[in-house]
Short mmCIF file of C-alpha atoms and ligand atoms in Angstrom, two decimals:
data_model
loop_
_atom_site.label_atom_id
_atom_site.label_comp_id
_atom_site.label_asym_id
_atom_site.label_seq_id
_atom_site.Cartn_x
_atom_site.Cartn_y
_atom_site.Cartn_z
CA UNK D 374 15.30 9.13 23.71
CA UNK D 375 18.44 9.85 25.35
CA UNK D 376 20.00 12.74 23.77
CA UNK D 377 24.13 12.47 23.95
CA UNK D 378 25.20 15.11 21.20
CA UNK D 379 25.11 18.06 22.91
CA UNK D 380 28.59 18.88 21.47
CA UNK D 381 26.28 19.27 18.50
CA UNK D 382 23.86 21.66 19.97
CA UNK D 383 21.69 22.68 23.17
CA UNK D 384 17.74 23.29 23.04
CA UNK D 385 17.07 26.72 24.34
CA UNK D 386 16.30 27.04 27.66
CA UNK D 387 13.21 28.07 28.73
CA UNK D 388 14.65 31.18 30.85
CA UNK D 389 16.75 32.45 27.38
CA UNK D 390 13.76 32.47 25.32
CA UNK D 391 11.91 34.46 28.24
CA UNK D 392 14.64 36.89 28.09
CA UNK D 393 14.47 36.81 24.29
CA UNK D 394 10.50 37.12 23.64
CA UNK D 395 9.96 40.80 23.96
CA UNK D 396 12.63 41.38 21.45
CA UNK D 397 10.81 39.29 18.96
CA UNK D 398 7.24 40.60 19.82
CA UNK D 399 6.55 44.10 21.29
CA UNK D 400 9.80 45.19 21.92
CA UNK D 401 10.89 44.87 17.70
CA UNK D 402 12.90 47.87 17.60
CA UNK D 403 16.09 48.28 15.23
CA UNK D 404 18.68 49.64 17.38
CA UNK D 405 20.04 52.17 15.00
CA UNK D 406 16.59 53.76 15.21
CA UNK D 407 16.02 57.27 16.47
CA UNK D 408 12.58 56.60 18.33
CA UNK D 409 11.46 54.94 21.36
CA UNK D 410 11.29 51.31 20.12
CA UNK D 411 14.39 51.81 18.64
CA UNK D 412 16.21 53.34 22.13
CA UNK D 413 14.67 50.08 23.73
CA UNK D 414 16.87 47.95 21.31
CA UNK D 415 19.57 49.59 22.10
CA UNK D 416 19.56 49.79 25.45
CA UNK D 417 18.81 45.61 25.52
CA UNK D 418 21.60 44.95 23.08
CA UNK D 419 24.17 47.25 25.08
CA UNK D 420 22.65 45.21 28.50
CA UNK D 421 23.23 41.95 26.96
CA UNK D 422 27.17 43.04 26.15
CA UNK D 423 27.71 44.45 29.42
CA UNK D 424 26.14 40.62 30.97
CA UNK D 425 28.50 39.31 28.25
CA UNK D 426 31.30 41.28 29.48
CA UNK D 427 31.18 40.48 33.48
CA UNK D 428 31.17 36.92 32.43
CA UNK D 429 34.31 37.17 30.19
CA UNK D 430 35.74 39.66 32.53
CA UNK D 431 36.64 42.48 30.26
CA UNK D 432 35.01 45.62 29.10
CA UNK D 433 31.76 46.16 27.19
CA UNK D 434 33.05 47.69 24.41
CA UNK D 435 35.32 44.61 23.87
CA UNK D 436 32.53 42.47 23.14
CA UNK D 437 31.23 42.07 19.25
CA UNK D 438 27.92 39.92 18.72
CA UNK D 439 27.96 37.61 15.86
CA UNK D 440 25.94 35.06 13.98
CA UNK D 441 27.66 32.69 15.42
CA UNK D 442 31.17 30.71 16.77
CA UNK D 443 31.98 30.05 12.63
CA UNK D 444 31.90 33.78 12.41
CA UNK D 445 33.55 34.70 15.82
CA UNK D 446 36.43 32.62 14.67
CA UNK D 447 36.74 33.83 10.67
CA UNK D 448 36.41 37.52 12.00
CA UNK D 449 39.19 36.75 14.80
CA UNK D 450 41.41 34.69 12.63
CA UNK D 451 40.93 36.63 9.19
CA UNK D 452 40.31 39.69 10.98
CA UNK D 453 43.60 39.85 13.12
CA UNK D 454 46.37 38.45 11.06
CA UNK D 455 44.90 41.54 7.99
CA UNK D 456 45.28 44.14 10.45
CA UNK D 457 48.90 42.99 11.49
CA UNK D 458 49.44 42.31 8.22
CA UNK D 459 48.41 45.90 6.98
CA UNK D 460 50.53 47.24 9.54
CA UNK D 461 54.01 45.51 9.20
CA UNK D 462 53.70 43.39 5.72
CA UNK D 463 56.68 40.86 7.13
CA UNK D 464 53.79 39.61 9.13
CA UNK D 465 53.09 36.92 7.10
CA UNK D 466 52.33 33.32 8.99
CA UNK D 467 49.85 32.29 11.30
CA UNK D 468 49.82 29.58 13.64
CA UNK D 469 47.13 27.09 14.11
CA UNK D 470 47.50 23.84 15.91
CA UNK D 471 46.51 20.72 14.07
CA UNK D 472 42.99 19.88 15.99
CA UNK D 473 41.40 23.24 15.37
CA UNK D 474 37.58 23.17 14.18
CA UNK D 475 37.08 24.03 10.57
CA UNK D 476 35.91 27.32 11.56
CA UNK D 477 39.61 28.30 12.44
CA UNK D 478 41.61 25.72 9.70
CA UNK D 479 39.74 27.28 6.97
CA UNK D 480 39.88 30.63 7.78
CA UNK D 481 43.68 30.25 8.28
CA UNK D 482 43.43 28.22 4.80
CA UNK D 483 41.80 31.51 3.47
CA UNK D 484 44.49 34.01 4.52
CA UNK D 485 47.13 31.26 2.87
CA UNK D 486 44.85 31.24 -0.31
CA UNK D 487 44.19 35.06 -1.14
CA UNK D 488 46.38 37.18 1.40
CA UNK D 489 50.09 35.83 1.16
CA UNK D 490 50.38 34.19 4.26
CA UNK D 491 51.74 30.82 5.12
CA UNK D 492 49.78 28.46 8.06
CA UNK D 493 51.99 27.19 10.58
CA UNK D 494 50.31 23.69 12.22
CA UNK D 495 51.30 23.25 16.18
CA UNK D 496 51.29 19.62 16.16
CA UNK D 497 49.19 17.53 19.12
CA UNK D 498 50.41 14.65 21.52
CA UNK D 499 48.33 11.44 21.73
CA UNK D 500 46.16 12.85 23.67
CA UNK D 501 45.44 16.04 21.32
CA UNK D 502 47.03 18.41 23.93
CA UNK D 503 49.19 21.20 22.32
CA UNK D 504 52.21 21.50 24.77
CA UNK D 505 54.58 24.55 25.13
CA UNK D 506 57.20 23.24 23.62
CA UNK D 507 55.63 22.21 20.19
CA UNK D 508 53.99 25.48 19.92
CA UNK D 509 57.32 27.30 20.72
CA UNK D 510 58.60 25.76 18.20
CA UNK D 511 56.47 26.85 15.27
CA UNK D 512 56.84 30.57 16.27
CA UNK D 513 58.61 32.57 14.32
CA UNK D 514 59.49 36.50 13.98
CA UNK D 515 56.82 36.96 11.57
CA UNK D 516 53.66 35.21 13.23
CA UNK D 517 51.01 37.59 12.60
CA UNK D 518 48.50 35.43 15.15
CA UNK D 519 48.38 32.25 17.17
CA UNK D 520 44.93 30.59 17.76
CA UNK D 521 44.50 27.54 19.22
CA UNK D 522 41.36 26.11 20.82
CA UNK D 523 40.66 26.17 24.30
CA UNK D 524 38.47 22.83 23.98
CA UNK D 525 38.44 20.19 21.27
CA UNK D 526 34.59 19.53 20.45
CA UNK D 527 35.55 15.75 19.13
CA UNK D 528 37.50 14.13 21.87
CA UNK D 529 37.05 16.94 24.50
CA UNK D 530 40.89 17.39 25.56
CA UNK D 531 41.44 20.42 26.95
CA UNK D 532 44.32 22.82 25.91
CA UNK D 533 47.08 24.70 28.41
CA UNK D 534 45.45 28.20 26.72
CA UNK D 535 47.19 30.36 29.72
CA UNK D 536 50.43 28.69 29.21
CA UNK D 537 50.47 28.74 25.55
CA UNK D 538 48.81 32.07 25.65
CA UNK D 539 51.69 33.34 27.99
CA UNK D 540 54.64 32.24 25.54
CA UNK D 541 53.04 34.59 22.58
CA UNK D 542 52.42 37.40 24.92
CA UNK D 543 56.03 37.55 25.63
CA UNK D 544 56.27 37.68 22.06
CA UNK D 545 54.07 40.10 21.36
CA UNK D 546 51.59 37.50 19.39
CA UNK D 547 47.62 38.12 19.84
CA UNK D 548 46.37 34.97 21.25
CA UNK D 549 43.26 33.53 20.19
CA UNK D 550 40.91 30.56 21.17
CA UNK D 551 37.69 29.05 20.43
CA UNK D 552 36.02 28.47 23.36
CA UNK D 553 32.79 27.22 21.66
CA UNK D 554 32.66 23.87 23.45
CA UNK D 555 34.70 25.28 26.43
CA UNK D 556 31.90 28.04 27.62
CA UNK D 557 29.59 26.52 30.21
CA UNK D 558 31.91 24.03 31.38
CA UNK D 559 35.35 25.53 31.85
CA UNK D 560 36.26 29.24 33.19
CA UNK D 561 36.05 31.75 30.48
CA UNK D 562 37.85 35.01 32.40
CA UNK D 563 39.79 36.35 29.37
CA UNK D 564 42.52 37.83 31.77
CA UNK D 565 43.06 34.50 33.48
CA UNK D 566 43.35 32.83 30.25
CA UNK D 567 45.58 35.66 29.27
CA UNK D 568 44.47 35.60 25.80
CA UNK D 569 43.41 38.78 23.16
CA UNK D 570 40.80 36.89 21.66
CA UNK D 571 38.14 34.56 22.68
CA UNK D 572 35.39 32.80 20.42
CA UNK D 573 31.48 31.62 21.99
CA UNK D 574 28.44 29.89 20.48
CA UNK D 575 25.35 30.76 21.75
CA UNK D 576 23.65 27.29 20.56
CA UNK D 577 25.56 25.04 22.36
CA UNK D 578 25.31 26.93 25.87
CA UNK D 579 21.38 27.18 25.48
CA UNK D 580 20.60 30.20 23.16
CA UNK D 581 19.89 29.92 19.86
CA UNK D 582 21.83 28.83 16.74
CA UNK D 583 22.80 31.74 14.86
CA UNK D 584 23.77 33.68 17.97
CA UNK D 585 27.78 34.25 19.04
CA UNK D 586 30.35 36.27 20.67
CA UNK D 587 33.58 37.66 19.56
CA UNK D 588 35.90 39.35 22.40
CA UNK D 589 38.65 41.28 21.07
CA UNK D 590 41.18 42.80 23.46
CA UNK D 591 40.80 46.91 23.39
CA UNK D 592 44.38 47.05 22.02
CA UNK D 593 44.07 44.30 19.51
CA UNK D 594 43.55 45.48 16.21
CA UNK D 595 40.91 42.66 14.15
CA UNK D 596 39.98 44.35 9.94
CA UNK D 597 35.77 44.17 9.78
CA UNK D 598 35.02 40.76 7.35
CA UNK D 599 31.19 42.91 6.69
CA UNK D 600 31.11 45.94 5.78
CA UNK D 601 27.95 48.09 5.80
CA UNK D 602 26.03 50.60 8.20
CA UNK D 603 28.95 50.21 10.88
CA UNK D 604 26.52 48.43 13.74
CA UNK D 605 28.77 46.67 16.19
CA UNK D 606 31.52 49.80 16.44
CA UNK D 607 31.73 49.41 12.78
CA UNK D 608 33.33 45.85 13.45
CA UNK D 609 30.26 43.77 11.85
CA UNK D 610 27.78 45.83 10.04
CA UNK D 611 23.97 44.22 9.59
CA UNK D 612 21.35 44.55 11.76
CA UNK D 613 21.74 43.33 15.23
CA UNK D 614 20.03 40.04 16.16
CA UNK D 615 18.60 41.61 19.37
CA UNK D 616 17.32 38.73 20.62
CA UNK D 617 19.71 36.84 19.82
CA UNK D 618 21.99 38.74 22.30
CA UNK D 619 19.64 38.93 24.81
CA UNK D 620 19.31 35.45 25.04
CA UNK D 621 23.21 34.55 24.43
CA UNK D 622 23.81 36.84 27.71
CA UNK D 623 21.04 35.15 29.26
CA UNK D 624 22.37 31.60 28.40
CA UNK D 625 26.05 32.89 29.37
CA UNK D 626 25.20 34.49 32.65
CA UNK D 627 23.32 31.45 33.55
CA UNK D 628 25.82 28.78 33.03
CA UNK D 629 28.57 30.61 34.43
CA UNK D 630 26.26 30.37 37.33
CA UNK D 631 26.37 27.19 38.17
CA UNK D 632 29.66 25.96 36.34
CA UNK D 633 32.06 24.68 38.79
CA UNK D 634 29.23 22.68 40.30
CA UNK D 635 27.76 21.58 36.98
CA UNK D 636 31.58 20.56 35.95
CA UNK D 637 32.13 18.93 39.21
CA UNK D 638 28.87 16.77 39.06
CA UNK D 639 29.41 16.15 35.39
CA UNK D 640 33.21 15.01 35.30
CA UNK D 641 31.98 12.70 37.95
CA UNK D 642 29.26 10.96 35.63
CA UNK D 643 31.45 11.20 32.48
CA UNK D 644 34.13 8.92 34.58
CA UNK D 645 31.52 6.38 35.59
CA UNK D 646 29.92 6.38 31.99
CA UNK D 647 33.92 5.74 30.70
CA UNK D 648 34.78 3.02 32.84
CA UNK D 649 31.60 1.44 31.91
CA UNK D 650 32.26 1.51 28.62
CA UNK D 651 35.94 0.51 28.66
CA UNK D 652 35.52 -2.42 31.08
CA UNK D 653 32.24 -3.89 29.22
CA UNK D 654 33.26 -3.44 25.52
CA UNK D 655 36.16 -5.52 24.77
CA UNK D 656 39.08 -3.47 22.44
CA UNK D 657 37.17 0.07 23.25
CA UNK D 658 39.87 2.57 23.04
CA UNK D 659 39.09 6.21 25.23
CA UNK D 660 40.07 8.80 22.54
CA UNK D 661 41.89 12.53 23.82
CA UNK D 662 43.12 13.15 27.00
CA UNK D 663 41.68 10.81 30.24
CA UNK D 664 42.15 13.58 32.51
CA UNK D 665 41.97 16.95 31.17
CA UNK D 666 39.17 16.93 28.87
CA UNK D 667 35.66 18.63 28.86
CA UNK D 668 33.29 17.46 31.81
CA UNK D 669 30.55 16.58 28.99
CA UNK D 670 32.40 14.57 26.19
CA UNK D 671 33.09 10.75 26.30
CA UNK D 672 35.02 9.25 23.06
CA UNK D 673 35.74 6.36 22.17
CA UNK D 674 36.68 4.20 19.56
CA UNK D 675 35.73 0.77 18.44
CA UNK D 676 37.98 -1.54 16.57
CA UNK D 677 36.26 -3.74 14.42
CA UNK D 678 32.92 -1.98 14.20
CA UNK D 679 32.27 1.09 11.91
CA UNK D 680 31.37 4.14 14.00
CA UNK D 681 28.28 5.01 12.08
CA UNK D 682 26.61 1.41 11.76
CA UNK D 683 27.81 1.80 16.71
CA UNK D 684 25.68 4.94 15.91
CA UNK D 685 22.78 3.26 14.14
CA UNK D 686 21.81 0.86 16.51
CA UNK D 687 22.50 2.96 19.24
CA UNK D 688 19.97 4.95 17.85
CA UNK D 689 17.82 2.17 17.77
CA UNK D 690 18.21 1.37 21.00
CA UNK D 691 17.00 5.26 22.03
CA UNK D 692 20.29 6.38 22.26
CA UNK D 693 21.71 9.06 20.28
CA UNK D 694 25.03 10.58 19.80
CA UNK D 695 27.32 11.25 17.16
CA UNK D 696 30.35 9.90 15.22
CA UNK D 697 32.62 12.88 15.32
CA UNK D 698 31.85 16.25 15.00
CA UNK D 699 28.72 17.12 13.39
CA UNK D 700 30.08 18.77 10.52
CA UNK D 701 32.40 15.89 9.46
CA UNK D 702 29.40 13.87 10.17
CA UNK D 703 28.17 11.97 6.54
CA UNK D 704 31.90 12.39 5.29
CA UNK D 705 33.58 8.97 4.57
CA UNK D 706 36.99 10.88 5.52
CA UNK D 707 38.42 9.64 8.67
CA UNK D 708 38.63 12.74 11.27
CA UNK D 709 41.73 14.80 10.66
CA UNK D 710 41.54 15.46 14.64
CA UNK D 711 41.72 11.79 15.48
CA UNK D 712 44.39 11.37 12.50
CA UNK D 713 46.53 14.22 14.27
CA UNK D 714 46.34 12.22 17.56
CA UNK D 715 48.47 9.33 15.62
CA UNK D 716 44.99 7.09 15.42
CA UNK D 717 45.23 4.87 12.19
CA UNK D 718 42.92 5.89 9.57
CA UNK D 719 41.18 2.11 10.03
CA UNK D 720 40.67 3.11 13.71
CA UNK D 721 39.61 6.80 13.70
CA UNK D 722 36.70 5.64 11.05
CA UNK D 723 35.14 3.57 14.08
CA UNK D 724 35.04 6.43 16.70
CA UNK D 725 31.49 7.69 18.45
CA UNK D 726 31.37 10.45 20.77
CA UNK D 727 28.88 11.18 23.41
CA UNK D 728 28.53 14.60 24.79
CA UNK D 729 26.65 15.75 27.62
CA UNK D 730 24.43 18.85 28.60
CA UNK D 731 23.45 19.96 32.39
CA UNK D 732 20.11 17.77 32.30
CA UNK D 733 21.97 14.25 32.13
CA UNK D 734 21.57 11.81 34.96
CA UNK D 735 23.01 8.76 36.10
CA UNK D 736 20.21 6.78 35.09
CA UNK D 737 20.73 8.15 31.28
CA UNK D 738 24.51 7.12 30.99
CA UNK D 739 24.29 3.69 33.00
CA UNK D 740 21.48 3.34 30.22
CA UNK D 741 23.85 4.52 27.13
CA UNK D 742 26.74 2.08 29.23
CA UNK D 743 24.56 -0.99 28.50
CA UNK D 744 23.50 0.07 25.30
CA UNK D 745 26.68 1.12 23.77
CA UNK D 746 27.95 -2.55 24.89
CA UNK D 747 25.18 -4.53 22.87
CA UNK D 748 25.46 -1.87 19.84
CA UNK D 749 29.52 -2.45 19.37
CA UNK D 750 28.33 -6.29 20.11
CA UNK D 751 25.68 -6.61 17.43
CA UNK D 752 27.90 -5.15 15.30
CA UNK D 753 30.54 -7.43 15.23
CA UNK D 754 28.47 -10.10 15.14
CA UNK D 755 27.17 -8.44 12.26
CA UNK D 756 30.18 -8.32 10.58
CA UNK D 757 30.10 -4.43 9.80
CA UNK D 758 33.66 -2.64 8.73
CA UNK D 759 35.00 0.51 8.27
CA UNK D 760 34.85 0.86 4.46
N1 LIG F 1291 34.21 25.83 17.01
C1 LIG F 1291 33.97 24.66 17.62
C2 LIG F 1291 35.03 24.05 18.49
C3 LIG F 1291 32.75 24.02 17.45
O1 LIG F 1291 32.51 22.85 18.07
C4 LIG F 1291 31.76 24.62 16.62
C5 LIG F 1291 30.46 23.96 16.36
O2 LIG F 1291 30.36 22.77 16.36
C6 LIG F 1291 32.06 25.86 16.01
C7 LIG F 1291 33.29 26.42 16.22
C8 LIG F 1291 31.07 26.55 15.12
O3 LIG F 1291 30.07 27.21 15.87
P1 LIG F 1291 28.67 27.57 15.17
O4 LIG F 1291 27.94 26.29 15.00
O5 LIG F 1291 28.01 28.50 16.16
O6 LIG F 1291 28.98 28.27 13.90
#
C-alpha cells in the first residue's frame, strides 16, 4: 500500500514512542504528586515544554499542552476573544478567514452563538491565499481576535501569516494561526511569524493523536475552556498526558531537524507527482495555490469523475489518499474550502488530495502518477457522477 493521507495523520515514529515508553511504564508518575515518581513527571513534562519552546522560539512558560490541534484552536479562539471581551465589552467581532478548519469556524461559530459576538469571514483568492488587503478590510475597531491558518490541510496553500500578522499588530489585534498541517514542513518561530498565538498537532508530525500544543504570547490574555485542579498554569486543568508531551517534543524537535531539507526534497517530488498528473489526466484541475503551498499536499480535481468513486479504485489499485479533509470525508456536502476558492459545487465534489509524509519516494508517487491516471480513466468510462 502506498499511504498518501498523511494530511490525515502520521504513525508514530519509532524514536517518539522511545521517548514516550517510560512515561507509560515505570516512570507513571502524576505530576502534581509530592513523591519521587511524581517529581519525575514533572520534571519530563516541564523538559518536553522547554524542547517545545526552543522549537517555537519563545519561552517555556508560554507553552500549554493539549489533547490536541481541535483543542489548541477552541482554547485560542474561544479563549482569547472572552478575555478581550471581559476586559473592554465593545470587543465584540472576530475575524476568521473563509478556509479555516472546523476547529477554528466552529469555535468562532460558538462565541457568535452564546457570547454576543459577530464572525467576520476574510475572504480567499482562487488560490485560497488570504491577501492583506481583504483582511484589512474586515478589521474593524472592535475585533477582539484575528486567526487565520498558517496552512490549509485540503489544498495546502500557504498563508502570508507575518504579513497579515503584522497589519493586526499595528492594531493591537492578537494574531492567531493553526499551524497543524504547517509544523514539520514550514518554519514555526513564533517571533518570525509575528503572531500571539500558534496551534500544533502532535499526530500529524509523528506523536500520537490526542497530543497538541497551544502557544500563547506571555502578554496575551486566553480565559481557561477546563476548569479543575489548575495543571497547565491553571490554563487547562486535567491530568497531564505525560507521554503525550514527551513524545510531541520528541516528534517536534525532530522534524524541525531536518525541515528545510525534508521541504526542499519534498516540494521537489510533489512538482514531479503534479505535472504527472496534470499532463496524463485529461481536464485535471491543480486545486490552491501552484507555488506557495505545503511541500506534502497535491490536489486536484477531476471533472467528470466523482472524487470518492477516483478514491475507490485508487484504493484498489494500492493507493490511498483522501477526498478532502478527513473530517468532511463521508459528507455529501461539497467542501466549503474549495467552494470559497470560487470552485463550482459540481467540481469541488470531484476533488482528491494526496498528502505526503518524510518516508515518500519517487518510486511511490511515479506509482500513484500512473495509477491516479487509470482510476480518473476507469471512471469515466464507468460513467460515475458527482451526485
Ligand atoms: N487544524 C487543521 C488545519 C487540521 O488539519 C486538523 C486535523 O486535521 C486540526 C486542526 C485538528 O487537529 P486534531 O486532529 O489534533 O484535533
Amino acid at each position: 500500500m502506498i499511504f498518501l493521507d498523511a494530511a490525515a495523520t502520521t504513525p508514530v515514529r519509532r524514536e517518539v514512542l522511545e521517548a514516550m515508553w517510560p512515561f507509560l511504564t515505570g516512570e507513571f508518575g502524576n505530576p502534581s504528586s509530592h513523591h519521587s515518581l511524581g517529581d519525575a513527571a514533572a520534571r519530563a513534562l516541564e523538559e518536553a515544554r522547554k524542547s517545545v519552546a526552543k522549537v517555537l522560539g519563545c519561552r517555556a512558560a508560554e507553552v500549554t499542552f493539549t489533547s490536541g490541534g481541535t483543542e489548541a484552536d477552541n482554547m485560542a479562539v474561544k479563549g482569547i476573544a472572552l478575555a478581550r471581551q471581559a476586559a473592554d465589552p465593545a470587543l465584540n467581532r472576530v475575524v476568521i478567514s473563509a478556509v479555516e478548519h472546523p476547529a477554528v469556524e466552529e469555535s468562532a461559530r460558538y462565541l457568535e452563538r452564546f457570547h454576543g459576538f459577530t464572525v467576520d469571514v476574510a475572504p480567499v483568492d482562487t488560490y485560497g491565499t488570504v491577501t492583506a488587503g481583504a483582511l484589512a478590510a474586515v478589521l474593524r475597531p472592535e475585533t477582539a481576535l484575528v486567526s487565520i491558518m498558517y496552512a490549509n490541510n485540503e489544498v495546502g496553500t500557504v498563508q502570508p501569516v507575518a504579513a497579515l500578522a503584522a497589519l493586526t499588530r499595528a492594531r493591537g489585534i492578537p494574531f492567531h494561526t493553526d499551524a497543524v498541517q504547517a509544523a514539520g514542513w514550514l518554519p514555526v518561530d513564533v517571533k518570525a511569524l509575528g503572531v500571539d498565538a500558534l496551534s500544533i498537532s502532535g499526530h500529524k508530525l509523528g506523536a500520537p493523536k490526542g497530543s497538541g500544543v497551544l502557544f500563547v504570547r506571555g502578554r496575551t490574555k486566553a480565559e481557561p475552556l477546563v476548569h479543575g485542579g489548575g495543571q497547565e498554569r491553571g490554563r487547562r486543568s486535567g491530568t497531564e498526558n505525560v507521554a503525550g508531551a514527551v513524545g510531541l517534543a520528541a516528534a517536534l524537535t525532530l522534524a524541525h531537524a531536518g525541515q528545510a531539507a525534508l521541504a526542499e526534497r519534498v516540494t521537489g517530488l510533489r512538482d514531479k507527482f503534479i505535472s504527472a498528473v496534470l499532463d496524463r489526466v485529461p481536464g485535471a484541475v491543480l486545486t490552491g495555490h501552484p507555488s506557495e503551498r505545503l511541500p506534502s499536499v497535491a490536489s486536484f480535481c477531476f471533472p467528470g469523475t466523482s472524487g470518492e468513486s477516483v478514491l475507490l479504485e485508487l484504493e484498489r489499485q494500492g493507493v490511498v489518499c483522501s477526498s478532502g479533509s478527513a473530517c468532511a470525508a463521508g459528507s455529501d456536502a461539497p467542501s466549503p474550502v474549495l467552494v470559497a476558492l470560487g470552485i463550482p459545487a459540481e467540481v469541488a465534489q470531484t476533488a482528491v488530495r494526496f498528502s505526503f509524509d518524510s518516508s515518500v519516494t519517487a518510486a511511490d508517487l511515479e506509482t500513484a502518477a500512473a495509477a491516479v491516471t487509470a482510476a480518473v480513466g476507469s471512471v469515466r468510462n464507468l460513467g460515475h457522477v458527482p451526485n
